[in-house]
Short mmCIF file of C-alpha atoms and ligand atoms in Angstrom, two decimals:
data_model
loop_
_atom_site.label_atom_id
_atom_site.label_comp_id
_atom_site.label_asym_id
_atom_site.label_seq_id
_atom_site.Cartn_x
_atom_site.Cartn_y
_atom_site.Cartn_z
CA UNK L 64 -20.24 -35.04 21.86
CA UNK L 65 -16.90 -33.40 21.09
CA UNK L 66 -16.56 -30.18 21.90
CA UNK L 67 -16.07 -27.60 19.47
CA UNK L 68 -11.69 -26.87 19.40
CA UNK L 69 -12.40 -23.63 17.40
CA UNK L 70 -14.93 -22.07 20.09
CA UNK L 71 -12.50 -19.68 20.96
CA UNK L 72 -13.18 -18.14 17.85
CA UNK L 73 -16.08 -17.65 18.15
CA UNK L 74 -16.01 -16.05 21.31
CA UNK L 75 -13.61 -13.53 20.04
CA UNK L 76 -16.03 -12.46 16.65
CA UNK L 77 -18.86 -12.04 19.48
CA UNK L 78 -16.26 -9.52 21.13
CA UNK L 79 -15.66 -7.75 17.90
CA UNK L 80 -19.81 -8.06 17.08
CA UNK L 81 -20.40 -6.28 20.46
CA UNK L 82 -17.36 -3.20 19.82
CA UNK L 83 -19.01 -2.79 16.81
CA UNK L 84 -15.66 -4.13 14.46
CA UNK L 85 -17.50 -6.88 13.06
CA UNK L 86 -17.98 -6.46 9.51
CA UNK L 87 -19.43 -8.20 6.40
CA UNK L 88 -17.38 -8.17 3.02
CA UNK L 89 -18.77 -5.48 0.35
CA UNK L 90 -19.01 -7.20 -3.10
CA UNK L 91 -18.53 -5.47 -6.26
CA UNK L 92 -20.88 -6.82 -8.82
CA UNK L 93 -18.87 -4.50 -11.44
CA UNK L 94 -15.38 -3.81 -12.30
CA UNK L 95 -13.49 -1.76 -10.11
CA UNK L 96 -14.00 2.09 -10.66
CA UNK L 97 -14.71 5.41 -9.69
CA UNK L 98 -18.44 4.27 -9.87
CA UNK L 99 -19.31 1.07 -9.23
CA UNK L 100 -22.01 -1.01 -8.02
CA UNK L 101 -21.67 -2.97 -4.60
CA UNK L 102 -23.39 -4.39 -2.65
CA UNK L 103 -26.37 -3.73 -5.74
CA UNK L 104 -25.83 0.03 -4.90
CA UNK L 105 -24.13 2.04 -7.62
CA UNK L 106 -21.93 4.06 -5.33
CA UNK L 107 -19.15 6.60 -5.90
CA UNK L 108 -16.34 4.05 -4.69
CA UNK L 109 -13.88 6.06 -2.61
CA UNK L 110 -12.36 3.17 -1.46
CA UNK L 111 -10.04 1.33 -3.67
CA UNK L 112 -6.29 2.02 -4.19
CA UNK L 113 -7.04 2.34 -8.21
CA UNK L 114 -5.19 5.63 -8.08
CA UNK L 115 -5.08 5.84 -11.45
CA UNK L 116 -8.05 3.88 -12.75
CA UNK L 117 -5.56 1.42 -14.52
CA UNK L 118 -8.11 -1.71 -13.55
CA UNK L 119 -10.11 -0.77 -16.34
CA UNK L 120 -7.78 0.77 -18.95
CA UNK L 121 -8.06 -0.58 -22.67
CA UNK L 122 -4.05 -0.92 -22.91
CA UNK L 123 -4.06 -2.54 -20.03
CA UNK L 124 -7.16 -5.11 -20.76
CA UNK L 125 -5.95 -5.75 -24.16
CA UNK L 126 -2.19 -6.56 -23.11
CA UNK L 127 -3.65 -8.99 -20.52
CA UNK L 128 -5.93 -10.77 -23.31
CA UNK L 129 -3.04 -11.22 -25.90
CA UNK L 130 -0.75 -12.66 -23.29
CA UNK L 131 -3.77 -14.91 -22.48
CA UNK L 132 -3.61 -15.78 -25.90
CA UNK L 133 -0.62 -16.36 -26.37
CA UNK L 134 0.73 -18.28 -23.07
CA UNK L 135 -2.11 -19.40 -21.65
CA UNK L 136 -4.06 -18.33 -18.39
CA UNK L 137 -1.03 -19.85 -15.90
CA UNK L 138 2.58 -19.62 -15.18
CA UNK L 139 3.02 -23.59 -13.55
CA UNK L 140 5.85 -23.72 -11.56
CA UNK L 141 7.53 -21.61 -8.88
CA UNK L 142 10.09 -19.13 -10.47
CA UNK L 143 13.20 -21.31 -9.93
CA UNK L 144 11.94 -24.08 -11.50
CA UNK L 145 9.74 -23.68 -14.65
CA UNK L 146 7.76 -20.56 -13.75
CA UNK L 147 9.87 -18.05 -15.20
CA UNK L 148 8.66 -16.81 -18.39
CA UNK L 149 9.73 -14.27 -20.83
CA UNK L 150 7.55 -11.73 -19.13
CA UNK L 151 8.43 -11.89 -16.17
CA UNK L 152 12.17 -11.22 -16.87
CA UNK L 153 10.77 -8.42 -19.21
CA UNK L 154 8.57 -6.83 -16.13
CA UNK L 155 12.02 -6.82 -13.85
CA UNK L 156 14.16 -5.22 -16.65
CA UNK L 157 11.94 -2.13 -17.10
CA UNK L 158 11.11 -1.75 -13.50
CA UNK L 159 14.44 -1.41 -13.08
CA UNK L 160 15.21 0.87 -15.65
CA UNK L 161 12.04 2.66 -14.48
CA UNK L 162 13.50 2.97 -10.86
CA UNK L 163 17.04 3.66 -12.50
CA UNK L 164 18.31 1.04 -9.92
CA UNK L 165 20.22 -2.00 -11.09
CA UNK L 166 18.13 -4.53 -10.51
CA UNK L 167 14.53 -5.55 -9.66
CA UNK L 168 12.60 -8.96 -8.59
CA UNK L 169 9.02 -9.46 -8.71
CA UNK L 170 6.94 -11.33 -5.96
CA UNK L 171 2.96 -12.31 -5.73
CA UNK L 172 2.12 -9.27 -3.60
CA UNK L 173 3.61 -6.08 -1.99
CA UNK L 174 3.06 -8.18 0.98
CA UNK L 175 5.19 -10.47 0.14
CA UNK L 176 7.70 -8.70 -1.41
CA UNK L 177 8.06 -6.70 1.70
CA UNK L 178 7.48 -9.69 4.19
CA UNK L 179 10.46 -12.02 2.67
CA UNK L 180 12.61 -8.74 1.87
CA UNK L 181 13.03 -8.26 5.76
CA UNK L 182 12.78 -11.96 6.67
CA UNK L 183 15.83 -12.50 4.86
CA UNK L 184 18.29 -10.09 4.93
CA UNK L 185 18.80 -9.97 8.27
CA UNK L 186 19.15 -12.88 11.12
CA UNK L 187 18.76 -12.82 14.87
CA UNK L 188 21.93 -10.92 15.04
CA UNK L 189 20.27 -8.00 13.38
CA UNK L 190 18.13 -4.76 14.34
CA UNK L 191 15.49 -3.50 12.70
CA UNK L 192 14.79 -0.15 13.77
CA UNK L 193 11.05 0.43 12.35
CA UNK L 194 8.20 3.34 12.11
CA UNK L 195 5.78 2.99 14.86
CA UNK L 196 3.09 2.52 11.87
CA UNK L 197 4.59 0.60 9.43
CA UNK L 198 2.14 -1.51 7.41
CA UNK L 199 1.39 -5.10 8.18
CA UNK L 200 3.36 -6.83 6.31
CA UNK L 201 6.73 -4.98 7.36
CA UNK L 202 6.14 -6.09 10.59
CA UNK L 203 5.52 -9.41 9.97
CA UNK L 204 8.54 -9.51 8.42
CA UNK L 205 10.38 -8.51 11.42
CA UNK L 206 8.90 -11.17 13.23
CA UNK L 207 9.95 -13.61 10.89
CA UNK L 208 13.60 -12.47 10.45
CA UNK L 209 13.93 -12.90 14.66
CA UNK L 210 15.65 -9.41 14.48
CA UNK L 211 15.51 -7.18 17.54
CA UNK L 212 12.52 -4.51 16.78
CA UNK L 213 13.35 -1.25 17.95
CA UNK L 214 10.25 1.04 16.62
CA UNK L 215 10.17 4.94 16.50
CA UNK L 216 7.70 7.38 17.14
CA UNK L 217 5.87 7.86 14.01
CA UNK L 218 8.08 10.25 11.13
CA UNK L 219 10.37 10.97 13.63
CA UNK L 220 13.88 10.66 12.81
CA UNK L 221 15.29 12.15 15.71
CA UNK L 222 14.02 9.36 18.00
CA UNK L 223 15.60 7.14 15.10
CA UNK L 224 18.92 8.54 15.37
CA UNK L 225 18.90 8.21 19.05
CA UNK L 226 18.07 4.80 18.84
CA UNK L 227 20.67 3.61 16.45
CA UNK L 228 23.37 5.57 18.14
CA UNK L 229 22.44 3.61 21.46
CA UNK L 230 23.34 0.65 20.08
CA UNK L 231 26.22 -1.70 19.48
CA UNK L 232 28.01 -0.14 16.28
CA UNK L 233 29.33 -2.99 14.81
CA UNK L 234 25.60 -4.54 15.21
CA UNK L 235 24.21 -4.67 11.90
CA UNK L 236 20.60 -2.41 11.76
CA UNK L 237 18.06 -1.77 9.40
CA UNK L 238 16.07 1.43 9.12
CA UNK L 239 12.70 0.80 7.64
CA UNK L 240 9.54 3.19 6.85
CA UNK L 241 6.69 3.61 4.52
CA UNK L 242 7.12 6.13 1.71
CA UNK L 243 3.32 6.91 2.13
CA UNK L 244 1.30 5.55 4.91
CA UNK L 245 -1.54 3.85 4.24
CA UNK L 246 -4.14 4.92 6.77
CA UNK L 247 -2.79 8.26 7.42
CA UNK L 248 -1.80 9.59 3.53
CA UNK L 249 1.11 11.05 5.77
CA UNK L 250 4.60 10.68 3.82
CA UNK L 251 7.46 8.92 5.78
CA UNK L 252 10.82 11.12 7.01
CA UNK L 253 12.57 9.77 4.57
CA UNK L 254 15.35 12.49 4.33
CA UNK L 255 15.79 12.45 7.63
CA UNK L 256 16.16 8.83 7.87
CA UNK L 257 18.95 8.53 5.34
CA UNK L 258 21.12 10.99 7.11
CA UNK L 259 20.66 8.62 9.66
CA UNK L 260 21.08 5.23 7.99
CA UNK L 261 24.56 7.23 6.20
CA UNK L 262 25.82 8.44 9.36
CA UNK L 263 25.52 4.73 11.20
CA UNK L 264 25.88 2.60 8.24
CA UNK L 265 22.61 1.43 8.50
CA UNK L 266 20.53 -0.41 5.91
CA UNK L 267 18.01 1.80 4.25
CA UNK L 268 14.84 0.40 3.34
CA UNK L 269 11.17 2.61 1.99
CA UNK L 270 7.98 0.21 1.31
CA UNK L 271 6.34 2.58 -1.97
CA UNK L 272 3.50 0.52 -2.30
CA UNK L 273 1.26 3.68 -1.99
CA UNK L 274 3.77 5.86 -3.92
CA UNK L 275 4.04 3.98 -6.74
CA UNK L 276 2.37 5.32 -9.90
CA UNK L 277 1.32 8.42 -7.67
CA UNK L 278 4.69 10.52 -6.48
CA UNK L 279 7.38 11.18 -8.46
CA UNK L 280 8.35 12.03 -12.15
CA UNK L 281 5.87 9.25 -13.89
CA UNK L 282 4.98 7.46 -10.69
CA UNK L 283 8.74 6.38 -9.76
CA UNK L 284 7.94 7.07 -6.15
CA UNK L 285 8.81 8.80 -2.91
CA UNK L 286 12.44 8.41 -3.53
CA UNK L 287 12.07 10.16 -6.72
CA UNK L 288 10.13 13.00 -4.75
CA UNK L 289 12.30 13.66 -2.17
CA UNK L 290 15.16 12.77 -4.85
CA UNK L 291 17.02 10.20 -2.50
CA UNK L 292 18.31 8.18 -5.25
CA UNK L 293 21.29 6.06 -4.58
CA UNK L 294 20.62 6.72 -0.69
CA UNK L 295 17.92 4.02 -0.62
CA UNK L 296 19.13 0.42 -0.30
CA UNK L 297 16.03 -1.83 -0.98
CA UNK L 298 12.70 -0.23 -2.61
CA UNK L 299 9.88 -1.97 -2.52
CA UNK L 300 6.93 -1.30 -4.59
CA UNK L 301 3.44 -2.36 -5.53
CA UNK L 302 2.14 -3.39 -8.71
CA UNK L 303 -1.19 -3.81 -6.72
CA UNK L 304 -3.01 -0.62 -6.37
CA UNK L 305 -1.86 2.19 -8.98
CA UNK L 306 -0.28 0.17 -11.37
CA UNK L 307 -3.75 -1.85 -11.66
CA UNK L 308 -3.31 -5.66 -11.11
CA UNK L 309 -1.37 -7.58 -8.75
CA UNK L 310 2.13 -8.37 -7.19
CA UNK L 311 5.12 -6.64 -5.67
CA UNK L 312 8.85 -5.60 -6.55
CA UNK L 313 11.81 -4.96 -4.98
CA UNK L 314 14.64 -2.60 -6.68
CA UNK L 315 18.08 -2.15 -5.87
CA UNK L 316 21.42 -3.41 -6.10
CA UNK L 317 22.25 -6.72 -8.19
CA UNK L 318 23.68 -8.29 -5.25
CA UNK L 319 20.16 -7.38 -3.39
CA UNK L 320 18.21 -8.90 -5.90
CA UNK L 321 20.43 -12.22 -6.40
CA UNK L 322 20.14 -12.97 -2.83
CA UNK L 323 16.54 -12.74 -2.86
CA UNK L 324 15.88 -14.66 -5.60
CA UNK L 325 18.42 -17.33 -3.93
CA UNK L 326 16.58 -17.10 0.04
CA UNK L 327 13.46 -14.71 -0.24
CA UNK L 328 11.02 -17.76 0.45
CA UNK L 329 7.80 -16.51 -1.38
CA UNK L 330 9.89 -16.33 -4.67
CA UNK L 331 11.03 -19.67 -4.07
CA UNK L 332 8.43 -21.91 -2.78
CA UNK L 333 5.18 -20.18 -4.56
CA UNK L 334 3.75 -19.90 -8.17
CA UNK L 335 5.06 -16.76 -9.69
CA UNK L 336 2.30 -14.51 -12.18
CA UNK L 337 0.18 -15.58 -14.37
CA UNK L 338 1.54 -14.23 -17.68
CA UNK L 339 -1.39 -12.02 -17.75
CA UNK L 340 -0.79 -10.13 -14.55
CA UNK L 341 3.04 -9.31 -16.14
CA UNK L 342 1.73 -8.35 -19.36
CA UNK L 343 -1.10 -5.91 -17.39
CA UNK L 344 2.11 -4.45 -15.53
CA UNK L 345 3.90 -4.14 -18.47
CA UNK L 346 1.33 -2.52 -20.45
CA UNK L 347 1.08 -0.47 -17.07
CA UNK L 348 4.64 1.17 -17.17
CA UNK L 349 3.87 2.12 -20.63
CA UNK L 350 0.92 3.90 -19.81
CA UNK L 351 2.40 5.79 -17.10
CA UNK L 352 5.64 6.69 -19.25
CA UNK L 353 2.78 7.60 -22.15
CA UNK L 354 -0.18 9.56 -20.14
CA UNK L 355 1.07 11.63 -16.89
CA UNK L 356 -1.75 13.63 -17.42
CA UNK L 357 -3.20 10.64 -15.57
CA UNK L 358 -1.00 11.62 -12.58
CA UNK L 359 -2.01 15.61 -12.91
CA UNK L 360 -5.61 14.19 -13.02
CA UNK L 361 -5.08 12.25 -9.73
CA UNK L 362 -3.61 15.31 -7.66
CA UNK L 363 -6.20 17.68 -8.91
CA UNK L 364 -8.67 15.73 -7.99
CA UNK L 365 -6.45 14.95 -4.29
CA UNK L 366 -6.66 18.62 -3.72
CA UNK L 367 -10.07 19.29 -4.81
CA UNK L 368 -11.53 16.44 -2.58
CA UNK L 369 -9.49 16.94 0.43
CA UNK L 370 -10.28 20.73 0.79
CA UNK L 371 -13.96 20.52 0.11
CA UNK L 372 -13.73 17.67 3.45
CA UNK L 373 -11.06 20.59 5.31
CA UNK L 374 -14.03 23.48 4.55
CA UNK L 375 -17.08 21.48 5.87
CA UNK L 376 -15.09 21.38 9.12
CA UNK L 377 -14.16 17.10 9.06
CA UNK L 378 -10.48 16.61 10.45
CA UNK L 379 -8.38 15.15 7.41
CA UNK L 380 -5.45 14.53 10.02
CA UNK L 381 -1.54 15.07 8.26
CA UNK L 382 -2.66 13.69 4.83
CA UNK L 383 -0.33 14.49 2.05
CA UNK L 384 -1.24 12.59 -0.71
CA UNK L 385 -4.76 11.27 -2.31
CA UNK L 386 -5.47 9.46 0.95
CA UNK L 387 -7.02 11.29 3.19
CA UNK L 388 -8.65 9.99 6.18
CA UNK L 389 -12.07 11.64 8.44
CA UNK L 390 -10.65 10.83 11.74
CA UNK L 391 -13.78 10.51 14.16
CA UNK L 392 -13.01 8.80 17.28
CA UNK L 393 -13.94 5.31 18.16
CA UNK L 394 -14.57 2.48 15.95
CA UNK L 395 -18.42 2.45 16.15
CA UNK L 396 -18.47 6.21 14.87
CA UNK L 397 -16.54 5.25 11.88
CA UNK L 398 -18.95 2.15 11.14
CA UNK L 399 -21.72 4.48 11.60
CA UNK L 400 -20.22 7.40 9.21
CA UNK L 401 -19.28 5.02 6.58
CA UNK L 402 -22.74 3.10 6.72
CA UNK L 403 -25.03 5.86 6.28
CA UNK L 404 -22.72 7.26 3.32
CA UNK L 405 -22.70 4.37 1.69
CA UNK L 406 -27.14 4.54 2.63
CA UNK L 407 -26.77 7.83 0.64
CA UNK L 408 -24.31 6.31 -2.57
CA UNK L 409 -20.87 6.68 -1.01
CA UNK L 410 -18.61 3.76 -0.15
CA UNK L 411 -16.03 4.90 2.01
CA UNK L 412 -14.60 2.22 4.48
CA UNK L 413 -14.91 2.63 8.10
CA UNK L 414 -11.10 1.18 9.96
CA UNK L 415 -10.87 0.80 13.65
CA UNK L 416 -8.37 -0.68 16.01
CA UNK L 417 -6.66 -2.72 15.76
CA UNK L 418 -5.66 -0.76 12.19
CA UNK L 419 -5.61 2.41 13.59
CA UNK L 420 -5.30 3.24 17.54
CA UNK L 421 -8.09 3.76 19.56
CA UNK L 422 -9.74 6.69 19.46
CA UNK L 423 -8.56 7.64 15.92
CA UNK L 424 -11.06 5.42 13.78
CA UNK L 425 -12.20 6.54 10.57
CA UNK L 426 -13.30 6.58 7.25
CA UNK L 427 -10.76 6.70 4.93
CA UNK L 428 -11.18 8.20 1.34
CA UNK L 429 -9.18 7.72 -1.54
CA UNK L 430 -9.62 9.69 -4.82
CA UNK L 431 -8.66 8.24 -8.05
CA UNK L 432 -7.96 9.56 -11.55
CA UNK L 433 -10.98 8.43 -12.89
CA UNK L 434 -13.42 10.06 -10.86
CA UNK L 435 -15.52 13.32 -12.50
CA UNK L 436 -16.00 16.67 -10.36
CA UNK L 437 -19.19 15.55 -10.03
CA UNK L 438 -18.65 12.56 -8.51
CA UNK L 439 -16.75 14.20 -6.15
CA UNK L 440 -19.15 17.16 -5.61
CA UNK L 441 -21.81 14.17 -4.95
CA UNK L 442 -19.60 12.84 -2.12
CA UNK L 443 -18.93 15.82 -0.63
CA UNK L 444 -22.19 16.31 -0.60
CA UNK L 445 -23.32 13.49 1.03
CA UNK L 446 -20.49 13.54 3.75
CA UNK L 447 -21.91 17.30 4.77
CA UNK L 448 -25.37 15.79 5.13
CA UNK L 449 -24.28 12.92 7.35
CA UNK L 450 -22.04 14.24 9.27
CA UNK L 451 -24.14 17.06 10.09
CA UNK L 452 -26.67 14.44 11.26
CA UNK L 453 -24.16 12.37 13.09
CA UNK L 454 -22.88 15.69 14.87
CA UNK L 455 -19.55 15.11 13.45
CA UNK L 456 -19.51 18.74 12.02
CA UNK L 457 -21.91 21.63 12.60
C1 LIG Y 601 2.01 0.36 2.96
C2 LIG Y 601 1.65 -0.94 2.29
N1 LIG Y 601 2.63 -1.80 2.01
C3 LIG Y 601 2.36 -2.97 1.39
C4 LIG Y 601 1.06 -3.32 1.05
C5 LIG Y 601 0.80 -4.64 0.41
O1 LIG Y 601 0.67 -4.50 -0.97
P1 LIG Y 601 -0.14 -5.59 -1.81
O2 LIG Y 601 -1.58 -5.22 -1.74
O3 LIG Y 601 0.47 -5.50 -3.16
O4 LIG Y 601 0.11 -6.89 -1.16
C6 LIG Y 601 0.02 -2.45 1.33
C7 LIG Y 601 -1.37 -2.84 0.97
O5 LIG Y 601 -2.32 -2.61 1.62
C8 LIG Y 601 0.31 -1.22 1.97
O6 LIG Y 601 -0.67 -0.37 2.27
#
């Protein structure tokens, strides 16, 4: 009999069975929202990246029906063929006015739109010099460009500048970091790292995706916060997890987004949006030009959430923004915190290694807009009763 070629695999799920990292997909059986039912438990979901609760908003779901309507459920083609539509071009000229830069291009995911970003600006040649927890998809792109990685202690500009000044000057280098990071809610050093990208002539590049629709006047971001505009080369954003539906963008210069849509390989070699997923974003910016409350709602809730975890004693690490983790320790903790919340009507996701180091697993939280003080309260509850009886807190 043959043996099986994919036993390796195997072997290495056992692995993760026996650290405890093995887990088994939660399904929603409703919409995605503050409460929803998973796994047949209605839960308080404090897992999503809905910031905003734009999934379920009636501007939103009507926009996506009419374009349905009226252009049918699929776009056909790649962009550079036949799968450019009206809407699409629509979605790229008011993200760009939105991020007041010149131009913006669209891809399938933030993933991708950070992933061929990298991969194609820069060659072999080239250094990227990178945050030490970048998200996935950054580095991936670094891998795929064949650039030299340099990477930095985490927020720390300092060890940036020292590592651009080392090298060769006429060596061209990209500086890279997350506006907010996604496991930590900690925001990058951007400042800092535009001094240093200005003073070296570096590229400067900030992934948003978890900034987007949540910092900034009206969403625009973390450059908007820390009011770096101009300073920022490429922008990347997400249309993904505030903004409610799906895909990526990057803003910036023409030239930027002509090159892209001329080498960035996702944009040329796969399908672009359905119509309805640009109509959703669409209908998206509007709502977030026509109901900041929505934001105010968000960061109320943020504060609320996070100090209620700070008081019952849990350690919230650096978080600055509606993520905020319960760092516990190793990976089985975390599965063990976030199994008996979700037991007691709380879905919070446990993360190990390899997403976080060792010895920093948790449960991360994320508050939305949509969620009631009681939900909350309910939550909070529930994490003082478990992680009294887990001896995570006294
Ligand atoms: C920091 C960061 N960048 C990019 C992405 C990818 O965005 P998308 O979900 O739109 O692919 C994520 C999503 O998890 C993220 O956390």
């Amino acid at each position: 009999m043959r043996r099986d070629p994919l036993a390796h695999l195997s072997a290495e799920l056992d692995d993760l069975r026996q650290q405890g990292l093995f887990r088994s997909l939660r399904v929603l059986k409703s919409e995605q929202a503050a409460r929803a039912v998973i796994d047949g438990r209605s839960v308080v979901n404090l897992s999503s990246n809905n910031y905003l609760g734009l999934t379920t908003h009636p501007t939103l779901r009507a926009r996506a029906e009419e374009a349905i309507r009226r252009y049918g459920v699929g776009s056909g083609s790649v962009r550079p063929i036949a799968g450019t539509m009206e809407l699409h071009m629509e979605l790229e000229r008011r993200l760009a006015a939105f991020k007041n830069t010149e131009a913006v291009v669209v891809f399938q995911s933030g993933f991708t739109a950070n992933a061929a970003t990298v991969s194609s600006i820069l060659t072999q040649d080239d250094v990227v010099v990178s945050d030490e927890l970048n998200h996935a998809s950054i580095i991936d792109g670094c891998r795929l460009s064949r650039a030299e990685i340099k990477v930095f202690p985490h927020r720390d500009a300092e060890a940036a500048r020292a590592t651009v000044r080392a090298l060769p000057a006429r060596q061209r280098k990209l500086i890279i970091s997350d506006g907010v990071f996604s496991m930590d809610g900690d925001l990058g050093a951007l400042p800092g790292l535009c001094e240093v990208a200005e003073e070296f002539e570096c590229i400067m590049m900030v992934d948003d995706a978890h900034a987007s629709g949540v910092f900034g006047r009206n969403g625009r971001g973390t450059i908007d916060h820390f009011r770096l505009h101009g300073r920022v080369d490429v922008q990347v954003g997400t249309l993904s997890k505030a903004i409610g539906a799906l895909g990526g963008y990057v803003a910036g210069s023409r030239a930027l987004i002509d090159y892209l849509q001329h080498r960035a390989r996702p944009f040329l070699f796969s399908t672009s949006h359905p119509p309805s997923v640009a109509a959703t974003c669409l209908a998206a910016i509007d709502v977030l030009e026509s109901e900041p409350e929505l934001i105010g709602r968000l960061w109320d809730n943020a504060r609320f959430f996070k100090s209620g975890l700070q008081k019952l004693g849990f350690n919230t690490g650096a978080s600055e923004s509606p993520i905020t983790p319960v760092i516990v320790g190793e990976a089985p903790a975390a599965m063990r915190l976030s199994d008996r919340l979700f037991q007691e009507g709380v879905f919070a996701q446990g993360i190990g290694f390899p997403t976080v180091p060792h010895g920093k697993a948790r449960v991360r939280t994320i508050v939305t807009a949509a969620h009631t003080l009681a939900d909350l309260q309910f939550a909070l509850d529930a994490f003082a009763r478990v992680g009294r009886e887990l001896g995570i807190i006294q």
